[in-house]
Amino acid sequence: MKLTTKMVLLVAALSTAACTNPNRFGAGSFTDAFDPNASVSTNAGIVAGSASDPTSTAYFQQAVGDRVLFDVDQSSLTTSGRATLDGQATWLLTNFDYTAIVEGHADEQGTREYNIALGNRRADAARSYLLSKGVPSSRLQIVSYGKERPIEVCSEEACYSKNRRAVTVLAGGLTG
Amino acid sequence: MMVRIITALIALIMTATLSVTLAQAQQGPLRIEITEGVIEPLPFATPSFVPENGESAEMGAQLASVVAADLQGTGLFRQIPSSAFISTVSDFGAPVQYADWKAINAQALVIGAVSVAGNNLTVKFRLYDIFSGAELGSGLQFQGTVEGWRRMAHKVADAVYSRITGESGYFDSRVVFVSETGPKIDRKKRLAVMDYDGAGVKYLTDSSSLVLAPRFSPTGDRVLYTSYETGFPRIYVLDVGNVKRRVLESAQGSMSFAPRFAPNGQTVVFSQATGSNTDIYTMDVPSGRATRLTSAPSIETAPSFSPDGNNIVFESDRSGTQQLYIMSAGGGEPKRISFGQGRYGTPVWSPRGDLIAFTKQSKGRFHIGVMRVDGSEERLLTASFLDEGPTWSPNGRVIMFHRETQGAAGRSSLYSVDITGRNLRPVRTPEGGSDPSWSPLQK
């Protein structure tokens, strides 16, 4: 399952379970699918609407951009990566109900342990940048999946470049 | 004559340590040819073990077939099919008809017998050197349970291997690994344990959480592994017998992974990531007390103890790329040992102490290789799109690893290869497999 798909399902499940203010979040067309392994389910309370709602998870993912990409073997932020993170920081400072986990990933061209450490460096680079823009550290955790969670699997640079990423996954917050 | 077999096999094994003392000086029928990586395996015969009571008839054939598969699987022996046999063996104590076995060029003959009483199984065997017309060593008897019959066959094969090569065997051993299903984009992983030959797979976890890199304890009763069950990588220790697990302590806000036991079975060495940095730590398991061994800003991971417990080999990118280093078990200044082209990772110290196995990436390919502890005499044993994660057989002669194939349909499977680079073989598992860890020989 693609990460983005998983997030939508998760959001769908949470909105089904805990949607207290549907007007704010608009009408999404969600299924009842639920992923019991999603790690944020204890913090049920997020609801999300369509990407046209600027306070929604979908808006964060699609309009702000939830991920930054890295060069081969690198964990330094690119110019476009910084621009994306600027947008994330602004959004997080406006939508202060949300916490997030920054997930670091690597492509498959590396050994398992090294890629976990490399993904960690990438996640930390994104987190550190967000902190430098004023997002409180209490709202940002990091985790690395190394090469375990590719979103593209063609074993070519076109796919590898999308897998070398740090994704800011909104992971909780308060309804209001 | 058996002395010549032994000499030839020892010479063969010597090539494994690169003292290429070939058996070329020897002449005669028992000579094992070793030329440029091509060897002539030793022909042997293993008739069905003689059933000593009615209940054991089927067991006799099964035992002989596992013994034969073990020996043949080494690449050092070649099984002569029973269809070629002239003699039949129906009495364990009867004199061996050496001429009949010599006629079909069997150089070694394993005769066995089996009896079943309730759930108790008794297996005995004798090994004969056909060309010298004598028994090699004396007969041995093993007792166990009917369910444990495969182990008894492995014990017979270990004894035969050991008598002929002068090395300890590796057949009565297990492998813990990650069993994998599903496409790369949605891979499900769970821990499993099996006999070294892929038989008797048992699952130790379900696939609800990502699990990685299980590692046997020095006594084979516990397994360390990394699981994401809390959402973050943490190290767990699992009792193989009752499948109970517990998390090892780790600092809040950090990730822990790449654990391995020290030879004392009580200390664990592992990596911990804090902030952007990954370093190596040890932990005393009973007390939960951790000690930091490295503090460079670079990535330090994949640590593995030397068998004497005095040193640790690990990988670090402090030079700019992943390379192998050795430091003292208490930390201190590490010494780089890898200097070839490319990147080196996942070092594992051999149980004999003489070699380090590793994963190498060079020019877009992955290799499993070995080098001496001082970094000399590097040899690459395999090459593919992705070979990774070597583990040593208990006698330090064979390496198991996993190979992942390319693209969306890519699949991961287990393989084994001799440290000579010969005898690359798939290890069959019911699902895909990765991250194998070989146990010591069972008691």
PDB file of N, CA and C in Angstrom, chain A residues 1-2 37 39 73 101 108-114 116-118 120-121 124-125 141-155 160, chain B residues 184-186 189 208 210 212 215 228 231-233 255 257-258 273 275-276 278 299 301 315 317 322 343 346 361 366 385-386 388 402 406-408 435:
ATOM      1  N   MET A   1       0.860  -1.190   0.000  1.00  0.00           N
ATOM      2  CA  MET A   1       0.000   0.000   0.000  1.00  0.00           C
ATOM      3  C   MET A   1       0.891   1.232   0.000  1.00  0.00           C
ATOM      4  N   LYS A   2       0.571   2.162  -0.850  1.00  0.00           N
ATOM      5  CA  LYS A   2       1.362   3.388  -0.861  1.00  0.00           C
ATOM      6  C   LYS A   2       1.120   4.168   0.422  1.00  0.00           C
ATOM      7  N   ASN A  37      -2.841  -1.123  12.181  1.00  0.00           N
ATOM      8  CA  ASN A  37      -1.435  -0.973  12.535  1.00  0.00           C
ATOM      9  C   ASN A  37      -0.971   0.474  12.536  1.00  0.00           C
ATOM     10  N   SER A  39       0.075   3.822  13.670  1.00  0.00           N
ATOM     11  CA  SER A  39       0.646   4.024  14.998  1.00  0.00           C
ATOM     12  C   SER A  39       0.025   5.200  15.735  1.00  0.00           C
ATOM     13  N   ASP A  73      22.712   9.252  -1.243  1.00  0.00           N
ATOM     14  CA  ASP A  73      23.606   9.189  -0.095  1.00  0.00           C
ATOM     15  C   ASP A  73      23.688  10.485   0.714  1.00  0.00           C
ATOM     16  N   ILE A 101       5.148  13.356  12.916  1.00  0.00           N
ATOM     17  CA  ILE A 101       6.345  12.509  12.918  1.00  0.00           C
ATOM     18  C   ILE A 101       6.998  12.658  11.549  1.00  0.00           C
ATOM     19  N   GLU A 108      16.776   1.573  -2.150  1.00  0.00           N
ATOM     20  CA  GLU A 108      17.220   0.206  -1.850  1.00  0.00           C
ATOM     21  C   GLU A 108      18.708  -0.029  -2.105  1.00  0.00           C
ATOM     22  N   GLN A 109      19.394   0.990  -2.619  1.00  0.00           N
ATOM     23  CA  GLN A 109      20.820   0.820  -2.925  1.00  0.00           C
ATOM     24  C   GLN A 109      21.668   1.035  -1.687  1.00  0.00           C
ATOM     25  N   GLY A 110      21.531   0.175  -0.730  1.00  0.00           N
ATOM     26  CA  GLY A 110      22.339   0.315   0.475  1.00  0.00           C
ATOM     27  C   GLY A 110      22.012  -0.833   1.405  1.00  0.00           C
ATOM     28  N   THR A 111      22.839  -1.004   2.417  1.00  0.00           N
ATOM     29  CA  THR A 111      22.579  -2.084   3.360  1.00  0.00           C
ATOM     30  C   THR A 111      21.544  -1.629   4.389  1.00  0.00           C
ATOM     31  N   ARG A 112      20.904  -2.590   5.013  1.00  0.00           N
ATOM     32  CA  ARG A 112      19.734  -2.314   5.833  1.00  0.00           C
ATOM     33  C   ARG A 112      20.035  -1.353   6.992  1.00  0.00           C
ATOM     34  N   GLU A 113      21.074  -1.654   7.754  1.00  0.00           N
ATOM     35  CA  GLU A 113      21.366  -0.852   8.941  1.00  0.00           C
ATOM     36  C   GLU A 113      21.811   0.549   8.545  1.00  0.00           C
ATOM     37  N   TYR A 114      22.670   0.614   7.527  1.00  0.00           N
ATOM     38  CA  TYR A 114      23.154   1.930   7.104  1.00  0.00           C
ATOM     39  C   TYR A 114      21.987   2.790   6.648  1.00  0.00           C
ATOM     40  N   ILE A 116      18.928   2.688   7.655  1.00  0.00           N
ATOM     41  CA  ILE A 116      18.162   3.187   8.808  1.00  0.00           C
ATOM     42  C   ILE A 116      18.855   4.435   9.364  1.00  0.00           C
ATOM     43  N   ALA A 117      20.167   4.364   9.485  1.00  0.00           N
ATOM     44  CA  ALA A 117      20.910   5.519  10.010  1.00  0.00           C
ATOM     45  C   ALA A 117      20.824   6.709   9.050  1.00  0.00           C
ATOM     46  N   LEU A 118      20.861   6.431   7.744  1.00  0.00           N
ATOM     47  CA  LEU A 118      20.780   7.494   6.739  1.00  0.00           C
ATOM     48  C   LEU A 118      19.380   8.122   6.741  1.00  0.00           C
ATOM     49  N   ASN A 120      17.457   8.259   9.212  1.00  0.00           N
ATOM     50  CA  ASN A 120      17.400   9.050  10.445  1.00  0.00           C
ATOM     51  C   ASN A 120      18.025  10.423  10.238  1.00  0.00           C
ATOM     52  N   ARG A 121      19.168  10.463   9.534  1.00  0.00           N
ATOM     53  CA  ARG A 121      19.810  11.751   9.255  1.00  0.00           C
ATOM     54  C   ARG A 121      18.874  12.656   8.447  1.00  0.00           C
ATOM     55  N   ASP A 124      16.028  13.890  10.579  1.00  0.00           N
ATOM     56  CA  ASP A 124      16.506  14.901  11.519  1.00  0.00           C
ATOM     57  C   ASP A 124      16.822  16.222  10.807  1.00  0.00           C
ATOM     58  N   ALA A 125      17.302  16.134   9.566  1.00  0.00           N
ATOM     59  CA  ALA A 125      17.586  17.370   8.808  1.00  0.00           C
ATOM     60  C   ALA A 125      16.289  18.153   8.604  1.00  0.00           C
ATOM     61  N   GLN A 141       8.429  14.572  16.164  1.00  0.00           N
ATOM     62  CA  GLN A 141       9.281  13.400  16.423  1.00  0.00           C
ATOM     63  C   GLN A 141       9.858  12.921  15.102  1.00  0.00           C
ATOM     64  N   ILE A 142      10.891  12.105  15.169  1.00  0.00           N
ATOM     65  CA  ILE A 142      11.404  11.506  13.931  1.00  0.00           C
ATOM     66  C   ILE A 142      11.465   9.994  14.065  1.00  0.00           C
ATOM     67  N   VAL A 143      11.381   9.340  12.903  1.00  0.00           N
ATOM     68  CA  VAL A 143      11.595   7.899  12.839  1.00  0.00           C
ATOM     69  C   VAL A 143      12.227   7.605  11.480  1.00  0.00           C
ATOM     70  N   SER A 144      13.027   6.562  11.425  1.00  0.00           N
ATOM     71  CA  SER A 144      13.587   6.152  10.137  1.00  0.00           C
ATOM     72  C   SER A 144      13.116   4.750   9.786  1.00  0.00           C
ATOM     73  N   TYR A 145      12.712   4.592   8.550  1.00  0.00           N
ATOM     74  CA  TYR A 145      12.373   3.260   8.029  1.00  0.00           C
ATOM     75  C   TYR A 145      13.462   2.710   7.118  1.00  0.00           C
ATOM     76  N   GLY A 146      14.560   3.425   6.951  1.00  0.00           N
ATOM     77  CA  GLY A 146      15.610   2.912   6.064  1.00  0.00           C
ATOM     78  C   GLY A 146      15.046   2.628   4.679  1.00  0.00           C
ATOM     79  N   LYS A 147      15.335   1.438   4.153  1.00  0.00           N
ATOM     80  CA  LYS A 147      14.823   1.098   2.820  1.00  0.00           C
ATOM     81  C   LYS A 147      13.576   0.225   2.895  1.00  0.00           C
ATOM     82  N   GLU A 148      12.936   0.186   4.059  1.00  0.00           N
ATOM     83  CA  GLU A 148      11.831  -0.770   4.268  1.00  0.00           C
ATOM     84  C   GLU A 148      10.494  -0.334   3.693  1.00  0.00           C
ATOM     85  N   ARG A 149      10.344   0.937   3.362  1.00  0.00           N
ATOM     86  CA  ARG A 149       9.028   1.425   2.929  1.00  0.00           C
ATOM     87  C   ARG A 149       9.132   2.226   1.633  1.00  0.00           C
ATOM     88  N   PRO A 150       9.543   1.559   0.549  1.00  0.00           N
ATOM     89  CA  PRO A 150       9.608   2.291  -0.723  1.00  0.00           C
ATOM     90  C   PRO A 150       8.201   2.653  -1.197  1.00  0.00           C
ATOM     91  N   ILE A 151       8.071   3.774  -1.893  1.00  0.00           N
ATOM     92  CA  ILE A 151       6.777   4.080  -2.505  1.00  0.00           C
ATOM     93  C   ILE A 151       6.808   3.822  -4.005  1.00  0.00           C
ATOM     94  N   GLU A 152       8.024   3.709  -4.551  1.00  0.00           N
ATOM     95  CA  GLU A 152       8.177   3.361  -5.963  1.00  0.00           C
ATOM     96  C   GLU A 152       9.172   2.205  -6.019  1.00  0.00           C
ATOM     97  N   VAL A 153       8.939   1.260  -6.939  1.00  0.00           N
ATOM     98  CA  VAL A 153       9.732   0.025  -6.876  1.00  0.00           C
ATOM     99  C   VAL A 153      10.358  -0.367  -8.214  1.00  0.00           C
ATOM    100  N   CYS A 154      10.691   0.601  -9.037  1.00  0.00           N
ATOM    101  CA  CYS A 154      11.193   0.221 -10.360  1.00  0.00           C
ATOM    102  C   CYS A 154      12.686  -0.081 -10.396  1.00  0.00           C
ATOM    103  N   SER A 155      13.408   0.050  -9.279  1.00  0.00           N
ATOM    104  CA  SER A 155      14.848  -0.234  -9.261  1.00  0.00           C
ATOM    105  C   SER A 155      15.610   0.591 -10.285  1.00  0.00           C
ATOM    106  N   TYR A 160      14.119   5.567  -7.356  1.00  0.00           N
ATOM    107  CA  TYR A 160      14.978   5.783  -6.179  1.00  0.00           C
ATOM    108  C   TYR A 160      14.861   7.219  -5.683  1.00  0.00           C
TER     109      TYR A 160
ATOM    110  N   LYS B 184       7.176  -5.593  -3.047  1.00  0.00           N
ATOM    111  CA  LYS B 184       8.107  -4.666  -2.394  1.00  0.00           C
ATOM    112  C   LYS B 184       7.393  -3.464  -1.785  1.00  0.00           C
ATOM    113  N   ILE B 185       6.323  -3.050  -2.418  1.00  0.00           N
ATOM    114  CA  ILE B 185       5.656  -1.837  -1.980  1.00  0.00           C
ATOM    115  C   ILE B 185       4.769  -2.096  -0.756  1.00  0.00           C
ATOM    116  N   ASP B 186       4.557  -3.352  -0.439  1.00  0.00           N
ATOM    117  CA  ASP B 186       3.733  -3.682   0.731  1.00  0.00           C
ATOM    118  C   ASP B 186       4.247  -4.982   1.344  1.00  0.00           C
ATOM    119  N   LYS B 189       6.646  -8.754   6.937  1.00  0.00           N
ATOM    120  CA  LYS B 189       7.794  -9.491   7.458  1.00  0.00           C
ATOM    121  C   LYS B 189       7.470 -10.086   8.818  1.00  0.00           C
ATOM    122  N   SER B 208       2.362  -8.114  11.966  1.00  0.00           N
ATOM    123  CA  SER B 208       1.659  -6.859  12.217  1.00  0.00           C
ATOM    124  C   SER B 208       2.618  -5.685  12.387  1.00  0.00           C
ATOM    125  N   LEU B 210       6.722  -4.264  11.515  1.00  0.00           N
ATOM    126  CA  LEU B 210       7.960  -4.502  10.778  1.00  0.00           C
ATOM    127  C   LEU B 210       9.020  -5.084  11.722  1.00  0.00           C
ATOM    128  N   LEU B 212      13.106  -6.793  11.818  1.00  0.00           N
ATOM    129  CA  LEU B 212      14.345  -6.831  11.048  1.00  0.00           C
ATOM    130  C   LEU B 212      15.440  -7.589  11.794  1.00  0.00           C
ATOM    131  N   ARG B 215      19.058 -12.093  15.420  1.00  0.00           N
ATOM    132  CA  ARG B 215      20.420 -12.632  15.650  1.00  0.00           C
ATOM    133  C   ARG B 215      20.386 -13.598  16.814  1.00  0.00           C
ATOM    134  N   TYR B 228       9.357  -2.553  14.957  1.00  0.00           N
ATOM    135  CA  TYR B 228       8.728  -1.228  14.961  1.00  0.00           C
ATOM    136  C   TYR B 228       7.381  -1.279  15.679  1.00  0.00           C
ATOM    137  N   GLY B 231       6.053   1.802  16.850  1.00  0.00           N
ATOM    138  CA  GLY B 231       6.111   2.875  15.863  1.00  0.00           C
ATOM    139  C   GLY B 231       7.540   3.349  15.627  1.00  0.00           C
ATOM    140  N   PHE B 232       8.438   2.969  16.515  1.00  0.00           N
ATOM    141  CA  PHE B 232       9.851   3.350  16.420  1.00  0.00           C
ATOM    142  C   PHE B 232      10.690   2.084  16.567  1.00  0.00           C
ATOM    143  N   PRO B 233      11.841   2.017  15.892  1.00  0.00           N
ATOM    144  CA  PRO B 233      12.658   0.814  16.017  1.00  0.00           C
ATOM    145  C   PRO B 233      13.216   0.633  17.434  1.00  0.00           C
ATOM    146  N   MET B 255      16.318   5.865  18.482  1.00  0.00           N
ATOM    147  CA  MET B 255      15.993   4.622  17.808  1.00  0.00           C
ATOM    148  C   MET B 255      17.145   3.647  18.034  1.00  0.00           C
ATOM    149  N   PHE B 257      18.787  -0.201  16.995  1.00  0.00           N
ATOM    150  CA  PHE B 257      18.741  -1.252  15.971  1.00  0.00           C
ATOM    151  C   PHE B 257      20.110  -1.909  15.848  1.00  0.00           C
ATOM    152  N   ALA B 258      20.196  -2.888  14.944  1.00  0.00           N
ATOM    153  CA  ALA B 258      21.439  -3.616  14.649  1.00  0.00           C
ATOM    154  C   ALA B 258      22.056  -4.280  15.880  1.00  0.00           C
ATOM    155  N   ALA B 273      20.418   5.756  17.404  1.00  0.00           N
ATOM    156  CA  ALA B 273      20.400   7.051  16.727  1.00  0.00           C
ATOM    157  C   ALA B 273      19.789   8.076  17.666  1.00  0.00           C
ATOM    158  N   GLY B 275      19.194  12.304  17.697  1.00  0.00           N
ATOM    159  CA  GLY B 275      19.336  13.433  16.794  1.00  0.00           C
ATOM    160  C   GLY B 275      19.688  12.894  15.419  1.00  0.00           C
ATOM    161  N   SER B 276      20.696  13.480  14.786  1.00  0.00           N
ATOM    162  CA  SER B 276      21.051  13.003  13.444  1.00  0.00           C
ATOM    163  C   SER B 276      22.115  11.916  13.493  1.00  0.00           C
ATOM    164  N   THR B 278      24.244   8.427  14.629  1.00  0.00           N
ATOM    165  CA  THR B 278      24.110   7.020  14.997  1.00  0.00           C
ATOM    166  C   THR B 278      25.446   6.516  15.524  1.00  0.00           C
ATOM    167  N   ILE B 299      28.064   8.022  10.859  1.00  0.00           N
ATOM    168  CA  ILE B 299      27.235   6.849  11.144  1.00  0.00           C
ATOM    169  C   ILE B 299      28.143   5.682  11.543  1.00  0.00           C
ATOM    170  N   THR B 301      27.542   1.766  12.680  1.00  0.00           N
ATOM    171  CA  THR B 301      26.498   0.758  12.876  1.00  0.00           C
ATOM    172  C   THR B 301      27.006  -0.632  12.493  1.00  0.00           C
ATOM    173  N   GLU B 315      30.786  -0.880  10.829  1.00  0.00           N
ATOM    174  CA  GLU B 315      30.910  -0.024   9.657  1.00  0.00           C
ATOM    175  C   GLU B 315      30.731   1.427  10.063  1.00  0.00           C
ATOM    176  N   ASP B 317      30.897   5.655   8.203  1.00  0.00           N
ATOM    177  CA  ASP B 317      31.146   6.488   7.025  1.00  0.00           C
ATOM    178  C   ASP B 317      31.986   7.711   7.387  1.00  0.00           C
ATOM    179  N   GLN B 322      30.954   4.270   3.492  1.00  0.00           N
ATOM    180  CA  GLN B 322      30.916   3.141   4.430  1.00  0.00           C
ATOM    181  C   GLN B 322      32.181   2.314   4.295  1.00  0.00           C
ATOM    182  N   ARG B 343      32.006   0.404  -1.307  1.00  0.00           N
ATOM    183  CA  ARG B 343      31.541   0.597   0.058  1.00  0.00           C
ATOM    184  C   ARG B 343      31.376  -0.751   0.738  1.00  0.00           C
ATOM    185  N   THR B 346      27.859  -4.276   6.888  1.00  0.00           N
ATOM    186  CA  THR B 346      27.413  -5.496   7.587  1.00  0.00           C
ATOM    187  C   THR B 346      28.541  -6.497   7.865  1.00  0.00           C
ATOM    188  N   GLN B 361      29.397  -2.940  -1.900  1.00  0.00           N
ATOM    189  CA  GLN B 361      28.730  -2.317  -3.037  1.00  0.00           C
ATOM    190  C   GLN B 361      29.794  -1.685  -3.899  1.00  0.00           C
ATOM    191  N   PHE B 366      26.125  -5.597  -5.809  1.00  0.00           N
ATOM    192  CA  PHE B 366      26.361  -5.985  -4.422  1.00  0.00           C
ATOM    193  C   PHE B 366      27.091  -7.326  -4.393  1.00  0.00           C
ATOM    194  N   PHE B 385      22.393  -8.045  -8.221  1.00  0.00           N
ATOM    195  CA  PHE B 385      21.750  -6.740  -8.037  1.00  0.00           C
ATOM    196  C   PHE B 385      21.753  -6.342  -6.567  1.00  0.00           C
ATOM    197  N   LEU B 386      21.491  -7.323  -5.673  1.00  0.00           N
ATOM    198  CA  LEU B 386      21.502  -7.000  -4.244  1.00  0.00           C
ATOM    199  C   LEU B 386      21.747  -8.261  -3.414  1.00  0.00           C
ATOM    200  N   GLU B 388      23.177  -9.368   0.366  1.00  0.00           N
ATOM    201  CA  GLU B 388      23.366  -8.638   1.628  1.00  0.00           C
ATOM    202  C   GLU B 388      23.307  -9.580   2.819  1.00  0.00           C
ATOM    203  N   HIS B 402      21.179 -13.119   1.993  1.00  0.00           N
ATOM    204  CA  HIS B 402      19.974 -13.015   1.173  1.00  0.00           C
ATOM    205  C   HIS B 402      20.234 -12.225  -0.096  1.00  0.00           C
ATOM    206  N   GLN B 406      15.580  -7.620  -8.776  1.00  0.00           N
ATOM    207  CA  GLN B 406      15.353  -6.240  -9.182  1.00  0.00           C
ATOM    208  C   GLN B 406      13.889  -5.962  -9.510  1.00  0.00           C
ATOM    209  N   GLY B 407      13.483  -4.716  -9.349  1.00  0.00           N
ATOM    210  CA  GLY B 407      12.228  -4.244  -9.907  1.00  0.00           C
ATOM    211  C   GLY B 407      11.014  -4.490  -9.035  1.00  0.00           C
ATOM    212  N   ALA B 408       9.855  -4.147  -9.574  1.00  0.00           N
ATOM    213  CA  ALA B 408       8.607  -4.205  -8.812  1.00  0.00           C
ATOM    214  C   ALA B 408       8.295  -5.621  -8.353  1.00  0.00           C
ATOM    215  N   ASP B 435      17.789 -11.613   5.958  1.00  0.00           N
ATOM    216  CA  ASP B 435      18.437 -11.452   7.257  1.00  0.00           C
ATOM    217  C   ASP B 435      18.644 -12.760   8.017  1.00  0.00           C
TER     218      ASP B 435
END
